[in-house]
Coordinates of C-alpha atoms in Angstrom, one line a residue:
X1 CA -10.4 106.7 -0.2
X2 CA -10.1 109.5 -2.7
X3 CA -6.8 111.4 -3.0
X4 CA -8.0 114.5 -1.2
X5 CA -9.4 112.6 1.8
X6 CA -6.3 110.4 1.8
X7 CA -4.1 113.5 2.1
X8 CA -6.3 114.8 5.0
X9 CA -6.1 111.5 6.7
X10 CA -2.3 111.4 6.3
X11 CA -2.0 115.0 7.7
X12 CA -4.1 114.0 10.7
X13 CA -1.9 111.0 11.5
X14 CA 1.2 113.1 11.2
X15 CA -0.3 115.8 13.4
X16 CA -0.2 118.6 10.8
X17 CA -3.9 119.0 10.1
X18 CA -5.6 122.3 10.6
X19 CA -8.9 122.6 12.5
X20 CA -10.9 123.4 9.3
X21 CA -9.3 120.4 7.5
X22 CA -10.1 118.2 10.5
X23 CA -13.7 119.2 10.5
X24 CA -14.0 118.5 6.8
X25 CA -12.4 115.1 7.2
X26 CA -14.7 114.3 10.1
X27 CA -17.7 115.4 8.1
X28 CA -16.9 113.0 5.3
X29 CA -16.0 110.1 7.5
X30 CA -19.2 110.5 9.6
X31 CA -21.3 110.0 6.5
X32 CA -19.8 106.5 5.9
X33 CA -21.4 103.5 7.5
X34 CA -19.3 101.5 10.0
X35 CA -18.2 98.7 7.7
X36 CA -17.1 101.0 4.9
X37 CA -15.3 103.3 7.3
X38 CA -13.3 100.4 8.9
X39 CA -12.4 98.9 5.5
X40 CA -11.3 102.3 4.1
X41 CA -9.1 103.2 7.1
X42 CA -7.6 99.7 7.2
X43 CA -6.8 99.8 3.5
X44 CA -5.2 103.2 3.9
X45 CA -3.1 102.0 6.9
X46 CA -2.1 98.8 5.1
X47 CA -1.1 100.7 2.0
X48 CA 1.8 102.2 3.9
X49 CA 1.0 105.7 2.5
X50 CA 0.0 106.8 6.0
X51 CA 1.7 104.4 8.3
X52 CA 5.0 104.4 6.6
X53 CA 5.5 108.1 7.2
X54 CA 4.2 108.5 10.7
X55 CA 6.8 109.7 13.2
X56 CA 7.3 107.9 16.4
X57 CA 5.8 110.8 18.3
X58 CA 2.5 110.5 16.4
X59 CA 2.5 106.7 16.8
X60 CA 2.9 107.1 20.5
X61 CA 0.1 109.7 20.7
X62 CA -2.3 107.4 18.8
X63 CA -1.3 104.4 20.9
X64 CA -1.6 106.2 24.2
X65 CA -5.1 107.5 23.2
X66 CA -6.4 104.2 22.1
X67 CA -4.3 101.7 24.0
X68 CA -7.2 100.5 26.1
X69 CA -8.3 98.5 23.0
X70 CA -5.0 96.6 22.4
X71 CA -5.7 93.1 23.6
X72 CA -3.5 91.0 25.9
X73 CA -2.8 88.2 23.5
X74 CA 1.0 87.8 23.0
X75 CA 0.7 86.6 19.5
X76 CA -0.2 90.0 18.0
X77 CA 2.7 92.1 17.1
X78 CA 2.8 95.9 17.4
X79 CA 1.9 96.6 13.8
X80 CA -1.1 94.3 13.9
X81 CA -2.4 95.8 17.1
X82 CA -1.9 99.4 15.7
X83 CA -3.6 98.4 12.5
X84 CA -6.7 97.2 14.3
X85 CA -6.7 100.4 16.5
X86 CA -6.3 102.7 13.5
X87 CA -8.8 100.9 11.3
X88 CA -11.6 100.7 13.9
X89 CA -11.0 103.4 16.5
X90 CA -9.5 106.3 14.6
X91 CA -13.0 107.9 14.4
X92 CA -12.8 108.3 18.2
X93 CA -9.7 110.3 18.0
X94 CA -11.3 112.5 15.4
X95 CA -14.0 113.4 18.0
X96 CA -11.4 114.5 20.6
X97 CA -11.7 117.9 18.9
X98 CA -15.4 117.8 19.5
X99 CA -15.3 116.9 23.2
X100 CA -14.6 113.2 23.3
X101 CA -12.4 112.1 26.2
X102 CA -11.3 109.1 28.2
X103 CA -11.6 109.1 31.9
X104 CA -9.5 106.1 32.8
X105 CA -6.4 104.4 31.8
X106 CA -6.6 100.7 30.8
X107 CA -6.2 98.2 33.6
X108 CA -6.1 94.5 33.8
X109 CA -9.9 94.7 33.8
X110 CA -9.9 96.8 30.6
X111 CA -11.9 99.6 32.2
X112 CA -12.5 102.9 30.4
X113 CA -15.1 105.6 29.8
X114 CA -16.1 107.7 26.8
X115 CA -18.1 110.9 26.7
X116 CA -19.5 112.5 23.5
X117 CA -20.5 116.2 23.4
X118 CA -23.6 117.6 21.8
X119 CA -23.2 117.8 18.0
X120 CA -20.9 114.8 17.8
X121 CA -21.2 111.0 17.6
X122 CA -18.7 108.2 18.2
X123 CA -18.1 104.7 17.0
X124 CA -16.1 102.4 19.2
X125 CA -15.1 98.7 19.2
X126 CA -14.9 97.4 22.8
X127 CA -12.2 95.0 23.9
X128 CA -14.6 92.1 23.6
X129 CA -15.2 93.0 19.9
X130 CA -18.7 94.4 20.6
X131 CA -19.3 97.5 18.5
X132 CA -21.1 100.6 19.8
X133 CA -22.3 103.8 18.1
X134 CA -22.7 106.5 20.7
X135 CA -25.1 109.4 20.1
X136 CA -24.5 113.0 21.0
X137 CA -24.6 114.2 24.6
X138 CA -24.1 110.7 25.8
X139 CA -21.5 108.8 28.0
X140 CA -20.5 105.2 28.4
X141 CA -18.3 103.3 30.9
X142 CA -17.1 99.7 30.2
X143 CA -15.3 97.2 32.4
X144 CA -14.9 93.4 32.8
X145 CA -16.1 92.8 36.4
X146 CA -14.6 90.3 38.8
X147 CA -17.5 88.0 38.1
X148 CA -16.4 87.8 34.5
X149 CA -19.3 90.0 33.3
X150 CA -19.0 92.6 30.6
X151 CA -20.4 95.6 32.4
X152 CA -21.6 98.9 30.8
X153 CA -23.0 102.0 32.4
X154 CA -24.8 104.3 29.9
X155 CA -26.3 107.8 30.0
X156 CA -27.8 109.0 26.8
X157 CA -28.2 106.9 23.7
X158 CA -26.2 104.1 22.1
X159 CA -26.6 101.4 19.4
X160 CA -25.0 98.1 20.3
X161 CA -23.8 95.1 18.3
X162 CA -22.8 92.7 21.1
X163 CA -20.2 90.0 20.4
X164 CA -21.4 86.6 21.4
X165 CA -19.8 85.1 24.5
X166 CA -22.0 82.7 26.5
X167 CA -19.4 82.6 29.3
X168 CA -19.4 86.4 29.8
X169 CA -22.9 88.1 29.9
X170 CA -23.1 91.7 28.6
X171 CA -25.0 93.9 31.0
X172 CA -26.0 97.5 30.6
X173 CA -26.9 99.4 33.8
X174 CA -29.1 102.5 33.7
X175 CA -30.2 103.8 37.1
X176 CA -31.8 100.7 38.7
X177 CA -32.5 99.0 35.4
X178 CA -30.3 96.2 33.9
X179 CA -30.3 95.0 30.3
X180 CA -28.6 91.7 29.8
X181 CA -27.6 90.0 26.5
X182 CA -25.3 87.3 25.2
X183 CA -25.0 88.5 21.6
X184 CA -27.5 90.7 19.8
X185 CA -28.2 94.1 18.2
X186 CA -30.3 96.8 19.9
X187 CA -30.7 100.5 20.7
X188 CA -30.9 102.0 24.2
X189 CA -32.1 105.5 25.0
X190 CA -31.8 107.0 28.4
X191 CA -31.5 110.8 27.9
X192 CA -30.4 113.0 30.8
X193 CA -33.4 114.6 32.5
X194 CA -35.9 112.2 30.9
X195 CA -38.2 109.9 32.9
X196 CA -38.1 107.3 30.2
X197 CA -35.6 104.6 29.4
X198 CA -36.2 102.8 26.1
X199 CA -34.6 99.6 24.7
X200 CA -35.4 98.6 21.1
X201 CA -34.4 95.2 19.8
X202 CA -33.2 94.7 16.2
X203 CA -32.1 91.1 16.4
X204 CA -31.4 88.4 19.0
X205 CA -33.0 88.7 22.5
X206 CA -32.5 90.7 25.6
X207 CA -33.6 90.4 29.2
X208 CA -34.6 93.5 31.3
X209 CA -34.7 93.4 35.0
X210 CA -34.8 95.9 37.9
X211 CA -35.0 95.9 41.6
X212 CA -38.4 97.6 41.5
X213 CA -39.9 95.5 38.7
X214 CA -42.1 92.6 39.6
X215 CA -40.5 90.2 37.1
X216 CA -37.9 89.9 34.3
X217 CA -39.0 91.0 30.8
X218 CA -37.8 89.6 27.5
X219 CA -37.8 91.4 24.2
X220 CA -38.2 89.9 20.7
X221 CA -37.0 91.7 17.5
X222 CA -39.1 94.7 16.5
X223 CA -40.2 95.3 20.1
X224 CA -39.4 98.2 22.4
X225 CA -39.4 98.3 26.2
X226 CA -40.4 101.6 27.7
X227 CA -39.6 102.0 31.4
X228 CA -40.8 104.9 33.6
X229 CA -38.4 105.8 36.4
X230 CA -41.1 107.8 38.2
X231 CA -43.7 105.0 38.3
X232 CA -41.3 102.0 38.2
X233 CA -43.4 100.5 35.4
X234 CA -42.4 98.8 32.1
X235 CA -44.4 98.2 29.0
X236 CA -43.4 96.4 25.8
X237 CA -44.8 97.7 22.4
X238 CA -44.1 96.9 18.8
X239 CA -41.8 99.4 17.1
X240 CA -40.3 100.4 13.8
X241 CA -36.5 99.8 14.0
X242 CA -35.9 102.1 11.0
X243 CA -37.2 104.9 13.2
X244 CA -35.5 103.8 16.3
X245 CA -32.1 103.6 14.7
X246 CA -32.4 106.5 12.2
X247 CA -29.7 108.4 14.1
X248 CA -27.2 105.6 13.4
X249 CA -27.5 106.4 9.7
X250 CA -27.1 110.2 10.3
X251 CA -30.8 110.9 10.1
X252 CA -32.7 112.8 12.8
X253 CA -36.3 111.5 12.7
X254 CA -39.4 112.2 14.8
X255 CA -42.7 110.4 15.0
X256 CA -45.4 112.1 17.0
X257 CA -42.9 113.6 19.4
X258 CA -43.6 116.7 21.6
X259 CA -42.3 119.9 20.0
X260 CA -40.4 120.8 23.2
X261 CA -38.7 117.3 23.2
X262 CA -37.9 117.6 19.5
X263 CA -36.1 120.9 20.2
X264 CA -33.9 119.2 22.7
X265 CA -33.0 116.5 20.2
X266 CA -32.3 119.0 17.5
X267 CA -30.1 121.0 19.9
X268 CA -28.1 117.9 20.8
X269 CA -27.9 116.9 17.2
X270 CA -26.4 120.3 16.1
X271 CA -24.6 121.1 19.3
X272 CA -26.7 124.1 20.3
X273 CA -29.2 125.1 22.9
X274 CA -32.8 125.8 21.7
X275 CA -35.1 127.7 24.0
X276 CA -38.8 128.0 23.0
X277 CA -40.5 131.3 24.0
X278 CA -43.7 130.1 22.3
X279 CA -45.4 128.0 25.0
X280 CA -48.6 127.4 23.0
X281 CA -46.8 124.9 20.7
X282 CA -44.5 123.2 23.1
X283 CA -47.0 120.3 23.6
X284 CA -47.8 120.0 19.9
X285 CA -46.7 116.8 18.2
X286 CA -44.1 116.8 15.4
X287 CA -43.3 114.2 12.8
X288 CA -40.6 114.4 10.1
X289 CA -36.9 114.0 9.6
X290 CA -33.7 115.8 8.8
X291 CA -31.2 114.0 6.6
X292 CA -27.8 115.8 6.6
X293 CA -29.4 119.2 6.5
X294 CA -27.5 122.0 8.3
X295 CA -28.9 123.8 11.3
X296 CA -30.2 126.8 9.3
X297 CA -32.1 124.5 6.9
X298 CA -33.7 122.6 9.9
X299 CA -34.7 125.8 11.6
X300 CA -36.2 127.2 8.3
X301 CA -38.3 124.0 8.0
X302 CA -39.7 124.5 11.5
X303 CA -40.2 128.2 10.7
X304 CA -42.4 127.3 7.7
X305 CA -44.3 124.5 9.4
X306 CA -45.1 126.3 12.7
X307 CA -45.2 129.9 11.6
X308 CA -42.4 130.8 14.1
X309 CA -39.3 133.0 14.0
X310 CA -36.0 132.5 15.7
X311 CA -33.0 134.5 16.8
X312 CA -29.6 133.1 17.3
X313 CA -27.1 134.3 19.9
X314 CA -23.8 132.4 19.7
X315 CA -24.8 128.7 20.5
X316 CA -28.2 129.5 21.9
X317 CA -31.3 129.8 19.6
X318 CA -34.6 131.4 20.8
X319 CA -37.9 130.4 19.3
X320 CA -40.7 133.1 19.1
X321 CA -44.2 133.4 17.7
X322 CA -44.1 135.2 14.4

């Protein structure tokens, strides 16, 4: 971590960071991939430059925010537990400013919930060591059930790397659909207000079942299941996982998506509401991608492509015919 980011990170841990500094720190950290982020934060913590100067009040604040993660094993001392928390889950605390919150205190069942506002994303490591990247405008609940099942309820979109544990299945419930895995990597999308639930498999295998489905379905890598809640039907198609997981790599990408749906995704991505007053193009199909562009650049690209104009009022953007 360079000296400037190191100073910002230390100021955050000590509780002295300003909102502008916090946003800058979060911006740079969100550009890193998961492995690099974990390694850098762990090295910073281990160096003692941050941990050594943190006051007890700050340690308690971090611990209380993240204590659902600390495992029950008696062999881990406080510093080891805090190291793991800081290295893996500090990005969650960064997102508290942006609307991330925890609904439940940890219990003997290790139950908790996370919600991510529009314009933000979160990376978490679950108590079973599974890793989850949560997209904007999404929420996730996790618990170990009495039947020794790792249970997740999801609304929105998330990318999972599930830790293998043959004795404890990992199940994701979305409405009346259940996705079950033992250990694998996949993406699930169940946006609020959408009829469709999509599951795309990167590696491993998953089983999909539902009370209204005639049978269980199994996915192979590079396949996607598309379930319609209205018709209670499921189909499996081949897919491009680079497209399905583009958001994980901070890239907003579309492939033959309706213009109106793309506007919703763009709004969630940048934390704004976009309203189209140009009905003639709402059903048009859009393809393309935005890679770290700011909102104004994204809107300018749409303006050139579709001959539209836009007007912004606070966090609401109106699209008009030019």
